[in-house]
Amino acid sequence: MFNFTPLLGAHSASAASQSLLELDGGVKILVDVGWHEDFDPETLRELERQVPTVSIILLTHATTAHLAAFAHCCKHFPLFTRIPIYATTPVISLGRTLLQDLYASTPLASTFIPTASLSETAYSYTTSLASGDGSDILLPPPTSEEIATYFSLIHPLKYSQTHQPLGSPFSPPLNGLSITAYSAGHTLGGTIWHIQHGLESIVYAVDWNHARENVLSGAAWTGGAGAGGAEVIEQLRKPTALVCSSRGAERVALPGGRKRRDELLLDMIRSAVARGGTVLIPTDSSARVLELAYLLEHAWRSDTPDSPTGGALRKAKLYLASKNIGATMRYARSMLEWMDEAVVREFEAEGSGNAQPQQARTNGYPRAGKGGPPDQGQGQSKSAGPFEFRHLKLLERKQQVDRIIRQHAAEEHPTGQVILASDTSLEWGFSREVFRRIATDGKSLIILTERSTAPDSLASDRPPALARLLWQWWEDRGDGVAMEPGSDGENLDQVYVAGKDLEVRDAHRVPLEGTENLAYQQYLATQRQLNNTLQPSDQAALASTADAVDDASSSSSSSTDDSDSERQGKALNISATLAHSNRNKADLSNADLGINVLLRRKGVYDFDVRGKKGREKMFPYVPKRRRADDFGDFIRPEEYLKAEEREEIDGQEMRATDKDGLRNTLGQKRKWDEVGRAEGGRGRPPVAGTNKRRQLDQVKPVGQDDPTGTGVGDGAGSDDSDVDAEQPVDLGPAKVAYTTEVVRANFRIAFVDFSGLHDKRSLQMLLPLIQPRKLILVSGTEDETLSLAADCRKVLSADGGPSGSNNTTDVFTPVVGRTVDASVDTNAWTLRLSESLVRRLLWQNVRGLGVVHVTGLLTVTPPADQQAEDEQSGIKKQKLIGDAPLISGGNGVIRTSDKTAHATPTLDVMPPNLLGATRSVAQSIHVGDLRLADLRKILQGSGHSAEFRGEGTLLVDGLVAVKKTSTGKIEVEGGGLTMADSLSMSRAFEGSFYAVKRKIYEGLAVVAGG
């Protein structure tokens, strides 16, 4: 069984992605926890409702569309952090810096307290709050340390590493569930998930890119860059269900590929820099920014006065602005093995330049002047790695951004500057601040790197994002288009925006006052009580509850004075009272505790057992319950792991977290010096069970490891004059206040597609090779999804499958909240093999799999344990048969029982009188898939010459031709020999022909039919 439900991102203009996969046995997998750009908590209601039923969580990309709500869910959903989470190492590291940047840049990420919840708690203080005026009160945001703690809970995986995950404490058994991560090519560490559960083979591929880029090697459908495969790899081929994104599917690839795209971006920059303007490139802060930063840095390095462009780029200044970009680049330099092979080779070639002392450098090269680029001779003598910048300067504070804009405006003859800033939406981060400052300059150019659409599912009471508005202006082109000449002679499209009034609304935090603060505290107290109810404070509560139930049941069973209902009620009341006392520290009387007073009261050593019954007469003892089955005690595989395996599969972490009480501190008392740390929520200390590797990956707060806050060692040139510390963000109780500014827009807009998503050609090429049985399209607008679904039906139906059949693939286009059944169509039956039949089986190995042909007689008989049970209870059996329904047969009346009807069928040895008839019907079959490339290696190893001639033809010894048809059939042909041919050649042909056939049969399993 496989049911798929999109929680976010289906038939929507928003790129946010959340998907719920339900498998057989109630196993539920949550893939991604993305969020809309307006951070509306109402869009997470369905996710919050599904959290108690989720078994594991998978993360695909380190972008806001895929994990923006991760920290919010960890902080405000009590059971979320108890679910095992899996992702690749780059997604963990870059996702951590992304969310730290997000929460430090905008207060809207904290989200508002729901009006309905606030109205329920605020009625006793003021009617104005209860009427809805307090809807702007913010929830406590997670601190930087808390975000690092949340990401340390994620289990890191490597590409092509098959892993059997551990389920959550409230999950049903996973029954052999396995997950494998493959490269998606869209972001560093981006993942295509392969999920195997029983007969279900599911490939989850949302936001992938098959093309090779400067930093990323492309998706792993055909083995990745350099593999040169013309077929999809075996692990991703022919899945029972393929979940694919439709966003960007109508995009047509730019002629010329990656090289033409890069040149187009550089031509746009050169045209604006030549006018002395400022170029703003909005981008994210952790994913696609690596591709842009790598490209521009190397463009500045190679742009010398001797180059064809005459060094135009070297004259301009290059900046990258984001609050946590220094940590992002440090992580990028430590994860070069996840990048393209060209980046690794560059790092190895420049290894000698990385050995120079860090103290003698400032952001990659000696300082020349005041923040300016180095001299040409000095810059060329220095060697730098892929992400050690010589020309790109990192900006992590608002004062730095303000200073470079003021300096550029004060120049008499400006030379131009290029600023990469987060975020792409222009709703938060430094990109919004830079846009406000340069929007009135007619020489400014804003280059959009991703397509946007009109908001359809976002909040209607808020204005659309600036990026969406700019994209609309670029499509309308109402004020005209500037045709700038490019390096190849073609015109560059730059859309004018002149004379338009643009309203920019900014949000900032304002402390709560008076009754607002009282309502806020009352809301937090209510949430603490609710969380304590859902999540006990320690494991002793569970033990005391079990102890109370045992004591109550034993005493009630030995007593004959109470009725059954009274005994049950007494046991439930005692267990509930004891469990409640552990959570709320309520005192119980000695009579209520009974014999347990010896354990629960200090200084009590005597208990009168005269007249007592049951457990009240024995000293209290709670034995440890051992989990066992018919074969003995259960064995935990994680207890027998090697040291290197424990780094990858840390199964004890989930148990150690609850044992240390890290998730159960909400509502408990804290010391006065812990107010600052716990003001953001639960005040969690670092996880005790994490290993050293994860502790090293945790990110220090901005400025902690860099006293100047300029990211020394991570960028080009910094100024000593900029040492003013930025004001820390107040994380106390606050609400949102808005300020509005009207900006007279006067700039140019350009577009260069750096989204890194698959295009229409890639889908049309790969889908027939993947050959999915079911196709589910999500993550796109309604028009994109429906159009792509129609194209996919045509492509898959025209292909007809590998055997040339006319079977069509089912294509689903679900909307948000709608569940589709994409279960595999294969029918499977369970039967038993008799011992006599098993002893006669002759197994053959085919690529590690055992294959056997079975011919037997199918009978339906009750199992042996049921027969023994029926023999011991003959009276019950007679009664059951007597009450069984009657079935009229050919020779009389047969009585059936439910046990016989539900018994497992048994396959036994064929009787001799029927064996002869089956031999004439059954035929021998060949099992296996032989590849010509493998056959070529085998024949060459045996001393034969084998070379490919033409397409799909292998010529052996110049005499025998081996072909493989589209249906998988192997054809062996030999050229005819005339009478004039020598006898030796005839013998050589005979030897080669039969040698080829023998090697082919050795690679296949010939299963006899008799």
mmCIF file of N, CA, C and O in Angstrom, residues 31 230 248 262 267 390 422 432 519-520 525 529 617 673 722-723 754 798 829 869 880 985:
data_model
loop_
_atom_site.group_PDB
_atom_site.id
_atom_site.type_symbol
_atom_site.label_atom_id
_atom_site.label_comp_id
_atom_site.label_asym_id
_atom_site.label_seq_id
_atom_site.Cartn_x
_atom_site.Cartn_y
_atom_site.Cartn_z
ATOM 1 N N VAL A 31 8.238 14.031 4.245
ATOM 2 C CA VAL A 31 9.354 14.510 3.431
ATOM 3 C C VAL A 31 9.257 16.028 3.343
ATOM 4 O O VAL A 31 8.297 16.555 2.786
ATOM 5 N N ALA A 230 24.009 5.789 -20.564
ATOM 6 C CA ALA A 230 22.848 6.062 -21.412
ATOM 7 C C ALA A 230 21.584 5.490 -20.812
ATOM 8 O O ALA A 230 20.522 5.629 -21.401
ATOM 9 N N GLY A 248 8.880 24.589 -13.021
ATOM 10 C CA GLY A 248 9.885 24.840 -14.038
ATOM 11 C C GLY A 248 9.884 23.849 -15.180
ATOM 12 O O GLY A 248 10.789 23.866 -16.013
ATOM 13 N N ASP A 262 26.229 31.597 -18.156
ATOM 14 C CA ASP A 262 27.225 32.349 -17.397
ATOM 15 C C ASP A 262 27.649 33.610 -18.141
ATOM 16 O O ASP A 262 27.801 34.686 -17.536
ATOM 17 N N ASP A 267 27.675 39.497 -19.001
ATOM 18 C CA ASP A 267 27.394 40.620 -19.909
ATOM 19 C C ASP A 267 26.445 41.611 -19.267
ATOM 20 O O ASP A 267 26.601 42.843 -19.444
ATOM 21 N N ARG A 390 39.370 35.996 -3.205
ATOM 22 C CA ARG A 390 40.317 37.098 -3.320
ATOM 23 C C ARG A 390 39.614 38.404 -3.698
ATOM 24 O O ARG A 390 40.116 39.480 -3.384
ATOM 25 N N SER A 422 21.034 38.098 0.293
ATOM 26 C CA SER A 422 19.893 37.230 0.599
ATOM 27 C C SER A 422 18.729 38.104 1.071
ATOM 28 O O SER A 422 18.949 39.136 1.718
ATOM 29 N N ARG A 432 16.659 43.220 0.696
ATOM 30 C CA ARG A 432 15.579 44.204 0.827
ATOM 31 C C ARG A 432 16.143 45.580 1.168
ATOM 32 O O ARG A 432 15.685 46.603 0.637
ATOM 33 N N ALA A 519 -1.251 38.709 28.811
ATOM 34 C CA ALA A 519 -1.859 37.740 27.905
ATOM 35 C C ALA A 519 -0.814 36.806 27.315
ATOM 36 O O ALA A 519 -1.046 35.602 27.151
ATOM 37 N N TYR A 520 0.357 37.341 27.021
ATOM 38 C CA TYR A 520 1.447 36.521 26.464
ATOM 39 C C TYR A 520 1.902 35.476 27.480
ATOM 40 O O TYR A 520 2.075 34.293 27.139
ATOM 41 N N ALA A 525 1.889 29.830 29.639
ATOM 42 C CA ALA A 525 1.583 28.909 30.732
ATOM 43 C C ALA A 525 0.613 27.830 30.279
ATOM 44 O O ALA A 525 0.746 26.654 30.651
ATOM 45 N N GLN A 529 1.390 23.675 30.205
ATOM 46 C CA GLN A 529 0.541 22.639 30.781
ATOM 47 C C GLN A 529 0.121 21.619 29.732
ATOM 48 O O GLN A 529 0.103 20.408 29.992
ATOM 49 N N LYS A 617 1.517 -6.858 51.378
ATOM 50 C CA LYS A 617 2.231 -7.613 52.407
ATOM 51 C C LYS A 617 3.705 -7.799 52.039
ATOM 52 O O LYS A 617 4.460 -8.392 52.823
ATOM 53 N N ASP A 673 20.046 33.232 36.108
ATOM 54 C CA ASP A 673 21.027 33.430 35.045
ATOM 55 C C ASP A 673 20.683 32.687 33.774
ATOM 56 O O ASP A 673 21.383 32.804 32.775
ATOM 57 N N ASP A 722 35.519 49.659 10.637
ATOM 58 C CA ASP A 722 34.170 49.142 10.862
ATOM 59 C C ASP A 722 34.216 48.120 11.985
ATOM 60 O O ASP A 722 34.278 46.938 11.768
ATOM 61 N N VAL A 723 34.252 48.617 13.211
ATOM 62 C CA VAL A 723 34.335 47.721 14.364
ATOM 63 C C VAL A 723 33.155 47.915 15.297
ATOM 64 O O VAL A 723 33.134 47.351 16.380
ATOM 65 N N PHE A 754 19.099 31.097 -12.953
ATOM 66 C CA PHE A 754 20.046 30.343 -12.142
ATOM 67 C C PHE A 754 19.315 29.500 -11.104
ATOM 68 O O PHE A 754 19.873 29.193 -10.053
ATOM 69 N N ALA A 798 3.578 6.572 -25.568
ATOM 70 C CA ALA A 798 4.270 6.340 -26.838
ATOM 71 C C ALA A 798 5.431 5.388 -26.676
ATOM 72 O O ALA A 798 5.766 4.624 -27.578
ATOM 73 N N TRP A 829 0.782 -13.336 -2.986
ATOM 74 C CA TRP A 829 0.113 -14.293 -2.118
ATOM 75 C C TRP A 829 1.139 -14.916 -1.172
ATOM 76 O O TRP A 829 2.328 -15.024 -1.506
ATOM 77 N N GLU A 869 -4.163 -27.638 18.729
ATOM 78 C CA GLU A 869 -5.100 -26.961 19.619
ATOM 79 C C GLU A 869 -6.494 -27.562 19.497
ATOM 80 O O GLU A 869 -7.205 -27.728 20.496
ATOM 81 N N LEU A 880 -17.798 -26.074 17.136
ATOM 82 C CA LEU A 880 -17.519 -25.165 16.031
ATOM 83 C C LEU A 880 -17.972 -25.745 14.701
ATOM 84 O O LEU A 880 -18.594 -25.080 13.875
ATOM 85 N N MET A 985 40.173 -22.008 -39.795
ATOM 86 C CA MET A 985 39.213 -20.918 -39.585
ATOM 87 C C MET A 985 37.854 -21.468 -39.179
ATOM 88 O O MET A 985 37.153 -20.896 -38.357
#
